[in-house]
Tab-separated table of N, CA and C in Angstrom:
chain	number	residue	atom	x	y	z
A	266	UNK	N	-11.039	-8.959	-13.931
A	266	UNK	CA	-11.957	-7.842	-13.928
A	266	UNK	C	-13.090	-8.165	-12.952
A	267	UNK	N	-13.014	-7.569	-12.002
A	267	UNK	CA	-14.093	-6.968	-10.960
A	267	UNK	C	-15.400	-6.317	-11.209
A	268	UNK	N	-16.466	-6.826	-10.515
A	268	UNK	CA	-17.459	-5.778	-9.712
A	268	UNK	C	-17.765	-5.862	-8.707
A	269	UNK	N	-17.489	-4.565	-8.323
A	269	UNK	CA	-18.383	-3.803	-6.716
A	269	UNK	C	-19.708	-3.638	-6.841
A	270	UNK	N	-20.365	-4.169	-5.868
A	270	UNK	CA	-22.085	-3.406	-6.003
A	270	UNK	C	-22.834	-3.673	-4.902
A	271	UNK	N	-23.625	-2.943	-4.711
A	271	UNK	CA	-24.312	-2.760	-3.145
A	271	UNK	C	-26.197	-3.394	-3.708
A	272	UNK	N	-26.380	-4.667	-3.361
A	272	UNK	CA	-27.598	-5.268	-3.463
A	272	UNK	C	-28.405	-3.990	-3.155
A	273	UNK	N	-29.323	-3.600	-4.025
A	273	UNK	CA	-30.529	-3.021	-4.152
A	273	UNK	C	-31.839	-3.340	-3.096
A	274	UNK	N	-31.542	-4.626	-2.552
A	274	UNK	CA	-32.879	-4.567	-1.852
A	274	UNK	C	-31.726	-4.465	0.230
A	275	UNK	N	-30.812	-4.825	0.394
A	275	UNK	CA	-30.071	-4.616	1.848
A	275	UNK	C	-28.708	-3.922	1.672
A	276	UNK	N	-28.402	-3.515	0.765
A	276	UNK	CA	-27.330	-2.741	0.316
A	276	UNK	C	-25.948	-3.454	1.210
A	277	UNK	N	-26.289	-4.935	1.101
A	277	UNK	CA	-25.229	-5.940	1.080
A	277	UNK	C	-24.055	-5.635	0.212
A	278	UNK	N	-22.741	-5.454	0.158
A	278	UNK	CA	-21.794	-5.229	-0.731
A	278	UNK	C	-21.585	-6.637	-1.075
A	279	UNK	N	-21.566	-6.329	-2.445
A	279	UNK	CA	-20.861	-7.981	-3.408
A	279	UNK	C	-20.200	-7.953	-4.430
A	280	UNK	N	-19.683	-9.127	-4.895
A	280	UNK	CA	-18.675	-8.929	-5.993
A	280	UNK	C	-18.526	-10.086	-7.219
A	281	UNK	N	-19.003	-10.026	-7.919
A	281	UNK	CA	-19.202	-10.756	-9.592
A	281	UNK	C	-17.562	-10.305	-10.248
A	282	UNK	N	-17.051	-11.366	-11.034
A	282	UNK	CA	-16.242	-11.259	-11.743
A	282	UNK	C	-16.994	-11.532	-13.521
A	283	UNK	N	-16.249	-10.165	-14.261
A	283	UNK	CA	-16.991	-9.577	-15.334
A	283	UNK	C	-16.720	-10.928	-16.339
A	284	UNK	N	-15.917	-11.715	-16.329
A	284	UNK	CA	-15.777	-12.416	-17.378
A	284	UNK	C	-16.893	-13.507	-16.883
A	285	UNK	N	-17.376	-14.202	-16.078
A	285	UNK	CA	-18.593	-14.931	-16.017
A	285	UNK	C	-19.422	-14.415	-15.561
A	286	UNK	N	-20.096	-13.290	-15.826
A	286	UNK	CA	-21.563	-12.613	-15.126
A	286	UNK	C	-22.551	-13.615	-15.501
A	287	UNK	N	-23.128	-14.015	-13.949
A	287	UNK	CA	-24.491	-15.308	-14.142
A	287	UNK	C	-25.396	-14.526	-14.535
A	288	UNK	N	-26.587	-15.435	-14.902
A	288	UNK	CA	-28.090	-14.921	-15.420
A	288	UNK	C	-28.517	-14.526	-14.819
A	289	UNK	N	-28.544	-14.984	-13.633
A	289	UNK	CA	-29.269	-14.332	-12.281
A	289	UNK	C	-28.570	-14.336	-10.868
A	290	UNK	N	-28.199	-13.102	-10.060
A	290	UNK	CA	-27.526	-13.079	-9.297
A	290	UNK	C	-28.510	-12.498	-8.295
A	291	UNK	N	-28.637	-13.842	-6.817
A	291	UNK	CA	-29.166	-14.015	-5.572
A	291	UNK	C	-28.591	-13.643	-4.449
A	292	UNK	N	-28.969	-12.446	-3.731
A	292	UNK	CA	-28.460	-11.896	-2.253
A	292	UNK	C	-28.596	-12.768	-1.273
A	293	UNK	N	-27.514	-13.206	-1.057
A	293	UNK	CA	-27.163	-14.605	-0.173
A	293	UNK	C	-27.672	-13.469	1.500
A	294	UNK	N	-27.827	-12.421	1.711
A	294	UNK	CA	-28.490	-12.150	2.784
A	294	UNK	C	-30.285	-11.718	2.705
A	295	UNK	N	-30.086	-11.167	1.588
A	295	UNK	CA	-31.859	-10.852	1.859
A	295	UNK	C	-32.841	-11.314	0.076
A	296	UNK	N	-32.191	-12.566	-0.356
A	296	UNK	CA	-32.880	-12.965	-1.032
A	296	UNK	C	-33.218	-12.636	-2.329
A	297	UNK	N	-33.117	-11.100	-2.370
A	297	UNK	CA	-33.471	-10.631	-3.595
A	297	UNK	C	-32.559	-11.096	-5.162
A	298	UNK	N	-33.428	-10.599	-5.722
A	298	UNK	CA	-32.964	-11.222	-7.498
A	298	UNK	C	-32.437	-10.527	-8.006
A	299	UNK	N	-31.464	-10.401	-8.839
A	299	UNK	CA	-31.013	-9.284	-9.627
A	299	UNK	C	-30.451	-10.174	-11.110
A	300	UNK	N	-30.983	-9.473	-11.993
A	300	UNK	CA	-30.078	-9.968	-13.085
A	300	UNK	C	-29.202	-8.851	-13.904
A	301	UNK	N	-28.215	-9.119	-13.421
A	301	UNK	CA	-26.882	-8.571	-14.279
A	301	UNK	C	-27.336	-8.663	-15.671
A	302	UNK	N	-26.743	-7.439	-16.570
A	302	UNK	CA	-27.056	-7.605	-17.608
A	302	UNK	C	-25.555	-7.886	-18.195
A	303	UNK	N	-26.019	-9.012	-18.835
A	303	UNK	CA	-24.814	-9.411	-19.810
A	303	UNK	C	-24.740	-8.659	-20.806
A	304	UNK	N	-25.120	-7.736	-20.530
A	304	UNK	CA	-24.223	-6.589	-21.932
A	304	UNK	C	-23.508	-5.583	-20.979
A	305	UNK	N	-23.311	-5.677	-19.816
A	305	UNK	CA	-22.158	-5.133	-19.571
A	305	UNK	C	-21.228	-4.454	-20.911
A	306	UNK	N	-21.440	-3.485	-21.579
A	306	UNK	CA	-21.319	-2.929	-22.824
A	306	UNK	C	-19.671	-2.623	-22.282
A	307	UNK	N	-18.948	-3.499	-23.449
A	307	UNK	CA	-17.437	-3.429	-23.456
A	307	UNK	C	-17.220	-3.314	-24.910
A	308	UNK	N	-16.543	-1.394	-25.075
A	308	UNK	CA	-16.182	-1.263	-26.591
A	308	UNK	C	-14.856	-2.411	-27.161
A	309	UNK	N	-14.569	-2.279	-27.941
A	309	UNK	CA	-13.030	-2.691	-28.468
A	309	UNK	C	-12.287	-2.064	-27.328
A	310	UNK	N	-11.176	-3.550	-27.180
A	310	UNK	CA	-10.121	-3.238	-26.338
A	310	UNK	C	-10.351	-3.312	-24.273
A	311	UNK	N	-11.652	-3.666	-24.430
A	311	UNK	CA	-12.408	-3.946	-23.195
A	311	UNK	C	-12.534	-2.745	-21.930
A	312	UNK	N	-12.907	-1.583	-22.877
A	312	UNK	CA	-13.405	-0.685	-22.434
A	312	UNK	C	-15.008	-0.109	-22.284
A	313	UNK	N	-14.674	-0.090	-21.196
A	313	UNK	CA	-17.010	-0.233	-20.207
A	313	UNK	C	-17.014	1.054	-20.975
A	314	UNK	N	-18.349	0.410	-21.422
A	314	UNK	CA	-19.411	1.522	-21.980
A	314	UNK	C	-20.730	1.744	-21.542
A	315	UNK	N	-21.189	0.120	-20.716
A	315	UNK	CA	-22.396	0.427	-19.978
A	315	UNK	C	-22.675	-0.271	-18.631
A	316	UNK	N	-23.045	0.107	-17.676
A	316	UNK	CA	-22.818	-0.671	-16.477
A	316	UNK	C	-23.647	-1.778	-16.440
A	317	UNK	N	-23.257	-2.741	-15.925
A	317	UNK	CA	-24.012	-4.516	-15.386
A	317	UNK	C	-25.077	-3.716	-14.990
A	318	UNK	N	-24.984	-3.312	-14.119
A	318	UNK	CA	-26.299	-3.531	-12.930
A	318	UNK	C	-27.275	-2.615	-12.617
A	319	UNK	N	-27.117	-1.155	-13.706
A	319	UNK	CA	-27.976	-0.240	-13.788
A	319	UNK	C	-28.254	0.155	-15.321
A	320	UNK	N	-27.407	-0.322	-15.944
A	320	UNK	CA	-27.643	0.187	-17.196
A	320	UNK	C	-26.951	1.519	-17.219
A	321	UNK	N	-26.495	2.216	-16.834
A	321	UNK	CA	-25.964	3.367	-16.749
A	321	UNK	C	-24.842	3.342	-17.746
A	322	UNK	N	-24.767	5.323	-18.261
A	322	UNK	CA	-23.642	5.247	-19.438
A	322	UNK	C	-22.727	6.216	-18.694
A	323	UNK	N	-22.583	6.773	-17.543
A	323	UNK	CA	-21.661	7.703	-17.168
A	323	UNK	C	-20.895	7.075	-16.321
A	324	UNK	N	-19.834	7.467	-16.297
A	324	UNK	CA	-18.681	6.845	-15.472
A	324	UNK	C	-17.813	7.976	-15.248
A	325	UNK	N	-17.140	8.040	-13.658
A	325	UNK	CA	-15.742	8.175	-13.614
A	325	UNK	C	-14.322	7.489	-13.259
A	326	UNK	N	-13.719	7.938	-13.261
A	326	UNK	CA	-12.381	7.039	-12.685
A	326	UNK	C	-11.981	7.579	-11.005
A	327	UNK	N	-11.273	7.008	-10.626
A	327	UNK	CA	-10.524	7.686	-9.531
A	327	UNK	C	-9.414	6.256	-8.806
A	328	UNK	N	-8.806	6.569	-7.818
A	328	UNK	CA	-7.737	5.735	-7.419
A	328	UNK	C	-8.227	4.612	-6.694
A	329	UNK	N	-8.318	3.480	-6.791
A	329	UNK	CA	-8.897	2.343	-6.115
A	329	UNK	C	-8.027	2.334	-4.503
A	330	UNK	N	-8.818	3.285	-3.847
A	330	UNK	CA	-8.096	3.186	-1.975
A	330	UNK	C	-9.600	3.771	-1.215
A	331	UNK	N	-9.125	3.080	-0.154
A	331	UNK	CA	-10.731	3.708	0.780
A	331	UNK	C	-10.739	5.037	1.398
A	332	UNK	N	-11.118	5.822	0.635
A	332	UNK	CA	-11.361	7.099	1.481
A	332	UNK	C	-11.545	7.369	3.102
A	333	UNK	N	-12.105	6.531	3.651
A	333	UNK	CA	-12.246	6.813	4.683
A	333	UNK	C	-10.218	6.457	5.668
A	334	UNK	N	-10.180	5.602	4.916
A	334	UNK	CA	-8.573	5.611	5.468
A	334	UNK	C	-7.655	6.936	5.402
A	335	UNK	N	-7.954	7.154	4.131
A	335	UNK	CA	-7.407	8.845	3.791
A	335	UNK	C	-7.698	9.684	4.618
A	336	UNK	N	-8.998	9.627	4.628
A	336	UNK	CA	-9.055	10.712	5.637
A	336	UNK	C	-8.474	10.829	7.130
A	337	UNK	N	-8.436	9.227	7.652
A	337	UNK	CA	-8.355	9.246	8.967
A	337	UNK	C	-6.792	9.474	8.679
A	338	UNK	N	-5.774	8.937	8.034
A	338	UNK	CA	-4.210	8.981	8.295
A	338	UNK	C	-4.249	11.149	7.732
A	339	UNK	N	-4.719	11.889	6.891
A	339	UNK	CA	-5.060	13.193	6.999
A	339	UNK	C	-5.301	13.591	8.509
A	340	UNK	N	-6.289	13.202	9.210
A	340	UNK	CA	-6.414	13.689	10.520
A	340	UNK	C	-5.501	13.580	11.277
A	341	UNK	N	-4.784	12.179	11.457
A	341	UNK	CA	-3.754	11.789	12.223
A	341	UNK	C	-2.363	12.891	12.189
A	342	UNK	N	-2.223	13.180	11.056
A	342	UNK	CA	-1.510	14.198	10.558
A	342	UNK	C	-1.518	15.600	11.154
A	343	UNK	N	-3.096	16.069	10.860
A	343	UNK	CA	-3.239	17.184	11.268
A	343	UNK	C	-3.350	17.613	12.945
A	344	UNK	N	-3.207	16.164	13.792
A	344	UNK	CA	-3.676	16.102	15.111
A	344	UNK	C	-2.450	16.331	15.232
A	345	UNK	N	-1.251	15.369	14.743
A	345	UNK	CA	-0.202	15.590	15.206
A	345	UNK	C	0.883	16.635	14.937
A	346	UNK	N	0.463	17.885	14.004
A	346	UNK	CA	1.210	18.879	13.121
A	346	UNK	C	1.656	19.532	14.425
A	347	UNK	N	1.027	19.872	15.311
A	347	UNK	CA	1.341	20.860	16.615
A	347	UNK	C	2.663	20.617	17.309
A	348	UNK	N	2.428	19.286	18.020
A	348	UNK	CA	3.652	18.563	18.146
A	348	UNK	C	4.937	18.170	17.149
A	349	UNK	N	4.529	17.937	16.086
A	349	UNK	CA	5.759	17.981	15.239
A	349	UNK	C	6.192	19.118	14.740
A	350	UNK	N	5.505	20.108	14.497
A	350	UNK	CA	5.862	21.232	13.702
A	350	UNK	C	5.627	21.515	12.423
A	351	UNK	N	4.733	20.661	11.965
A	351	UNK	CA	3.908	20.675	10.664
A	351	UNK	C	5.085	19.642	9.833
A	352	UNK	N	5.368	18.862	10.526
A	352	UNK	CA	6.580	17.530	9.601
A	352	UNK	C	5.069	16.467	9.520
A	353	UNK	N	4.589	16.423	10.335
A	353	UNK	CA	3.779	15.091	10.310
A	353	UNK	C	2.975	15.474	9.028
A	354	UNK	N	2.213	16.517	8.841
A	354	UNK	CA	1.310	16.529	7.448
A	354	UNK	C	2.490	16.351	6.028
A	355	UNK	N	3.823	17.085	6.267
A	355	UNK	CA	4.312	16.397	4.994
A	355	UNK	C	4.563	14.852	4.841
A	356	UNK	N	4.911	14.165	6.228
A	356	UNK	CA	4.604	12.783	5.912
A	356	UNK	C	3.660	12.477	4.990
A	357	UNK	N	2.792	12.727	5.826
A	357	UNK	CA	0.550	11.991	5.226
A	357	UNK	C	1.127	13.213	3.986
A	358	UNK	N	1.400	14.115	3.324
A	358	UNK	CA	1.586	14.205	1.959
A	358	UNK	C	1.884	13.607	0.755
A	359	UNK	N	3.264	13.334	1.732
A	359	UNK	CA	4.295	11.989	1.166
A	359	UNK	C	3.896	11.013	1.165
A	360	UNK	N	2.969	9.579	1.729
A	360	UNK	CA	2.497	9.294	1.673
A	360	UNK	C	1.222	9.151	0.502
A	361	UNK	N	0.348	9.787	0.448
A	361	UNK	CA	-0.318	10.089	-0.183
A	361	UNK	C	0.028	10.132	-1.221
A	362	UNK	N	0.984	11.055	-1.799
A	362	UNK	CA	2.055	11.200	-3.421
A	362	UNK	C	1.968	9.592	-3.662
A	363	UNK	N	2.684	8.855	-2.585
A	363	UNK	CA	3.363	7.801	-2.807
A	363	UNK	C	2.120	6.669	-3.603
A	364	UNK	N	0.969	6.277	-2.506
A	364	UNK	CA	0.125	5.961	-3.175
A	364	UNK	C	-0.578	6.191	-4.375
A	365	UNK	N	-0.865	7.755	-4.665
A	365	UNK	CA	-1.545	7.787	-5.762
A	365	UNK	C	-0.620	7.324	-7.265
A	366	UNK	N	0.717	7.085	-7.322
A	366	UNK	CA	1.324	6.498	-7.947
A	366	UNK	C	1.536	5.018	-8.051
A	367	UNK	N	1.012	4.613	-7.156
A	367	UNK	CA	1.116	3.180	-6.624
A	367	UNK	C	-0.344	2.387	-6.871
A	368	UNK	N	-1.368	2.952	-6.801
A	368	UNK	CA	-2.342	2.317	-6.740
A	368	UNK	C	-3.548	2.335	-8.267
A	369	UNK	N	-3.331	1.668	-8.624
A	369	UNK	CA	-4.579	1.649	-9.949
A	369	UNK	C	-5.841	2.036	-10.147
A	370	UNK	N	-6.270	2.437	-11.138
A	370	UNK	CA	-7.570	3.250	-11.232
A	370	UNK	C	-8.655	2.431	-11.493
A	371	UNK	N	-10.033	2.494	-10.625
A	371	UNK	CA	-11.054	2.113	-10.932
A	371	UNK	C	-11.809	2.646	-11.125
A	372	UNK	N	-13.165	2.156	-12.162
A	372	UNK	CA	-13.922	2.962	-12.627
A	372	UNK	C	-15.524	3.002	-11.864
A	373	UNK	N	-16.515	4.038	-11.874
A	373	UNK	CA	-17.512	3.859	-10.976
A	373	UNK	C	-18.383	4.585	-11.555
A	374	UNK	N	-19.631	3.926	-11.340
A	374	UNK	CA	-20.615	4.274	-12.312
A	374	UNK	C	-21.239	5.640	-11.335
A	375	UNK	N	-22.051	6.703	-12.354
A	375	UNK	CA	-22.551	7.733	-11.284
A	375	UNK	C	-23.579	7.466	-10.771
A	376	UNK	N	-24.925	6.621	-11.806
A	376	UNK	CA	-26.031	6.185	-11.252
A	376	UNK	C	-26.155	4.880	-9.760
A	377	UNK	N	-25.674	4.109	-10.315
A	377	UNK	CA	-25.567	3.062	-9.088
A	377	UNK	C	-24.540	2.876	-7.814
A	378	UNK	N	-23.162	3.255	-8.789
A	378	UNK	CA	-22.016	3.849	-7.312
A	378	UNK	C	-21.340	2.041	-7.547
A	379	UNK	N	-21.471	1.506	-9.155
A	379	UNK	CA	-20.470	0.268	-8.670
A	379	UNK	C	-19.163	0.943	-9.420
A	380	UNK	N	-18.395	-0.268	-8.600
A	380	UNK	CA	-16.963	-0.332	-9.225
A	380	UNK	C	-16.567	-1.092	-10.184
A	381	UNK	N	-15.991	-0.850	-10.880
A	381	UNK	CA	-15.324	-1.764	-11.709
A	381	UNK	C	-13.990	-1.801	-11.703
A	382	UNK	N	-13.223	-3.039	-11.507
A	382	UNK	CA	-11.560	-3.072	-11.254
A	382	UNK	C	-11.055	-3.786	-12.661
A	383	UNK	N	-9.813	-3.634	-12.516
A	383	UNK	CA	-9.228	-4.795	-13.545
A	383	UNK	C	-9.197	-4.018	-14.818
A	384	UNK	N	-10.412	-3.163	-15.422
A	384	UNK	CA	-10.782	-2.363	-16.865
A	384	UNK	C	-9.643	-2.224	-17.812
A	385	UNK	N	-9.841	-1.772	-18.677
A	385	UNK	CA	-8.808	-1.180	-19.706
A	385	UNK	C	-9.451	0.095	-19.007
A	386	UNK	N	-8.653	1.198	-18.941
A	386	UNK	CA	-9.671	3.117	-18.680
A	386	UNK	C	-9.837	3.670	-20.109
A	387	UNK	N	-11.254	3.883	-20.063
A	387	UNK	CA	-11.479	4.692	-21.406
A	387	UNK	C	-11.428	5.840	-20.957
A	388	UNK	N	-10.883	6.584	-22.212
A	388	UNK	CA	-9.963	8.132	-22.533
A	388	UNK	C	-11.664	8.898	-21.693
A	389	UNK	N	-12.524	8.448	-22.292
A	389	UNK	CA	-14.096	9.154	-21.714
A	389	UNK	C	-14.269	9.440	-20.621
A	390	UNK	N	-13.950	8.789	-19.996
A	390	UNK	CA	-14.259	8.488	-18.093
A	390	UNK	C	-13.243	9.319	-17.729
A	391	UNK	N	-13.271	10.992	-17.208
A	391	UNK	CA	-12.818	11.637	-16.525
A	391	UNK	C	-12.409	11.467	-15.033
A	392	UNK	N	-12.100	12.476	-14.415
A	392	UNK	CA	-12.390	12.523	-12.949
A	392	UNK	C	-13.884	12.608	-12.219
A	393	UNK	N	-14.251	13.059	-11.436
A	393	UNK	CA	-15.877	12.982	-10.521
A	393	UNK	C	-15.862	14.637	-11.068
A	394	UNK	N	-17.335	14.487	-11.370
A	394	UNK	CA	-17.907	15.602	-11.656
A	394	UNK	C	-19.333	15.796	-11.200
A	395	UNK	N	-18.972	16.644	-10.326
A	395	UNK	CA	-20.406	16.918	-8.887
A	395	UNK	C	-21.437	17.248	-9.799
A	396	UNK	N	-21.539	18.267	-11.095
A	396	UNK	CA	-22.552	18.617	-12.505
A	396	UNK	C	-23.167	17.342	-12.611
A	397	UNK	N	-22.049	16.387	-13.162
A	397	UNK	CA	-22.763	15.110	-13.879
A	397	UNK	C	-23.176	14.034	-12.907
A	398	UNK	N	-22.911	14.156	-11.601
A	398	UNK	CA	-23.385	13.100	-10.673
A	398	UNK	C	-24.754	14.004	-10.232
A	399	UNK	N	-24.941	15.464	-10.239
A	399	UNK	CA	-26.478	16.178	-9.736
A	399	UNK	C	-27.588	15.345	-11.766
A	400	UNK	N	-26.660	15.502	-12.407
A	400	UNK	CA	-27.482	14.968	-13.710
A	400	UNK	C	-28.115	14.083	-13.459
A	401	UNK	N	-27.071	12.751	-13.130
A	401	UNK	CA	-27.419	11.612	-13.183
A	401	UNK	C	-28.878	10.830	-11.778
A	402	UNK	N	-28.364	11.689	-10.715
A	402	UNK	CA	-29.071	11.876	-9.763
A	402	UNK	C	-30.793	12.428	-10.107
A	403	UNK	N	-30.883	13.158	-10.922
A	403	UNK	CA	-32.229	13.607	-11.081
A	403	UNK	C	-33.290	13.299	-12.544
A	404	UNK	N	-31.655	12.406	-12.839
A	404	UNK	CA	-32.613	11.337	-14.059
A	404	UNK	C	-32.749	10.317	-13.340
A	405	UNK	N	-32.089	9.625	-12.165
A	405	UNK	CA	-32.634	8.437	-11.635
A	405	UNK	C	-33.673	8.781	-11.049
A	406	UNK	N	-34.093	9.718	-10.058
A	406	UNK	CA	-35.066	10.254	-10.078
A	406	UNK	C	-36.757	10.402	-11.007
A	407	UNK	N	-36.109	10.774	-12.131
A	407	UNK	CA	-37.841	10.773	-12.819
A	407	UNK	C	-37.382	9.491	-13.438
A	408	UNK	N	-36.650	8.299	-13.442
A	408	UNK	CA	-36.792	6.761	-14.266
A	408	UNK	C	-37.490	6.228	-13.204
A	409	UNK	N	-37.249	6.253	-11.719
A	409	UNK	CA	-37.623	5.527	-10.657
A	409	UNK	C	-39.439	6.335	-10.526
A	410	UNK	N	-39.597	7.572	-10.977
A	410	UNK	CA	-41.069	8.134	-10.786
A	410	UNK	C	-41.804	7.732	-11.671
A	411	UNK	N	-41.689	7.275	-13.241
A	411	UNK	CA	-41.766	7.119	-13.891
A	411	UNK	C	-42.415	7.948	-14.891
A	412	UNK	N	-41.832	7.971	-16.070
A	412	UNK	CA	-42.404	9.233	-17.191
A	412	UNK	C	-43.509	9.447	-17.774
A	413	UNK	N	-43.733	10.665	-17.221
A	413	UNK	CA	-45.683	10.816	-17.922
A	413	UNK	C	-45.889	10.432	-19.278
């Protein structure tokens, strides 16, 4: 079991494994401190209930692959539909089918944007929901302003 997370003070990407989260975790580029919270909240059956590194309780799931690859083999597709005759986008379809069967689901918090790999998936953690990521977005908002 994995985490993804983008250091808070250089938005350095790094990666902690959940079964030894240290006390205090140091950005080997810009120094800063962070302490993981060891309650990483895991119900029965080792399903996340609260994130390490924000405290956050919302989560979704989705397919552990880099979007930006998607998109570009999509374009490649669509550049080449003219010339093929629209065979090349059922490839990058096919394709695509192929992976999303192939590749395992990770989970991602809405407030902070980490990942978590490896999980059990709780039944809770839907797909992305643009509602609950504008939610979560404008409660980080007044936590970071702080409450009158």
């Amino acid at each position: 079991m994995t985490l993804q997370f983008l250091c808070p003070g250089c938005e350095q990407v790094a990666f902690l494994q959940l079964q030894s989260l240290p006390e205090t975790w140091t950005c080997p580029k810009c120094g800063r401190s962070l302490t993981p919270l060891a309650q990483a909240k895991l119900a029965e059956g080792g399903r996340l209930v609260r994130c390490a590194i924000c405290a956050g309780e919302r989560f979704y799931t989705q397919r552990d692959f880099n979007q930006r690859i998607g998109c570009l083999v999509a374009g490649i597709g669509a550049a080449l539909s003219p010339f093929t005759y629209g065979i090349s986008l059922l490839v990058c379809l096919a394709l695509d089918a192929g992976l999303y069967f192939l590749l395992k689901q990770a989970t991602v918090c809405y407030r902070c944007g980490s990942i978590y790999r490896g999980m059990a998936r709780n039944p809770e953690h839907g797909a992305f929901d643009l509602h609950t990521a504008e939610v979560e977005a404008q409660e980080s908002k007044y936590i970071q302003r702080g409450s009158p």
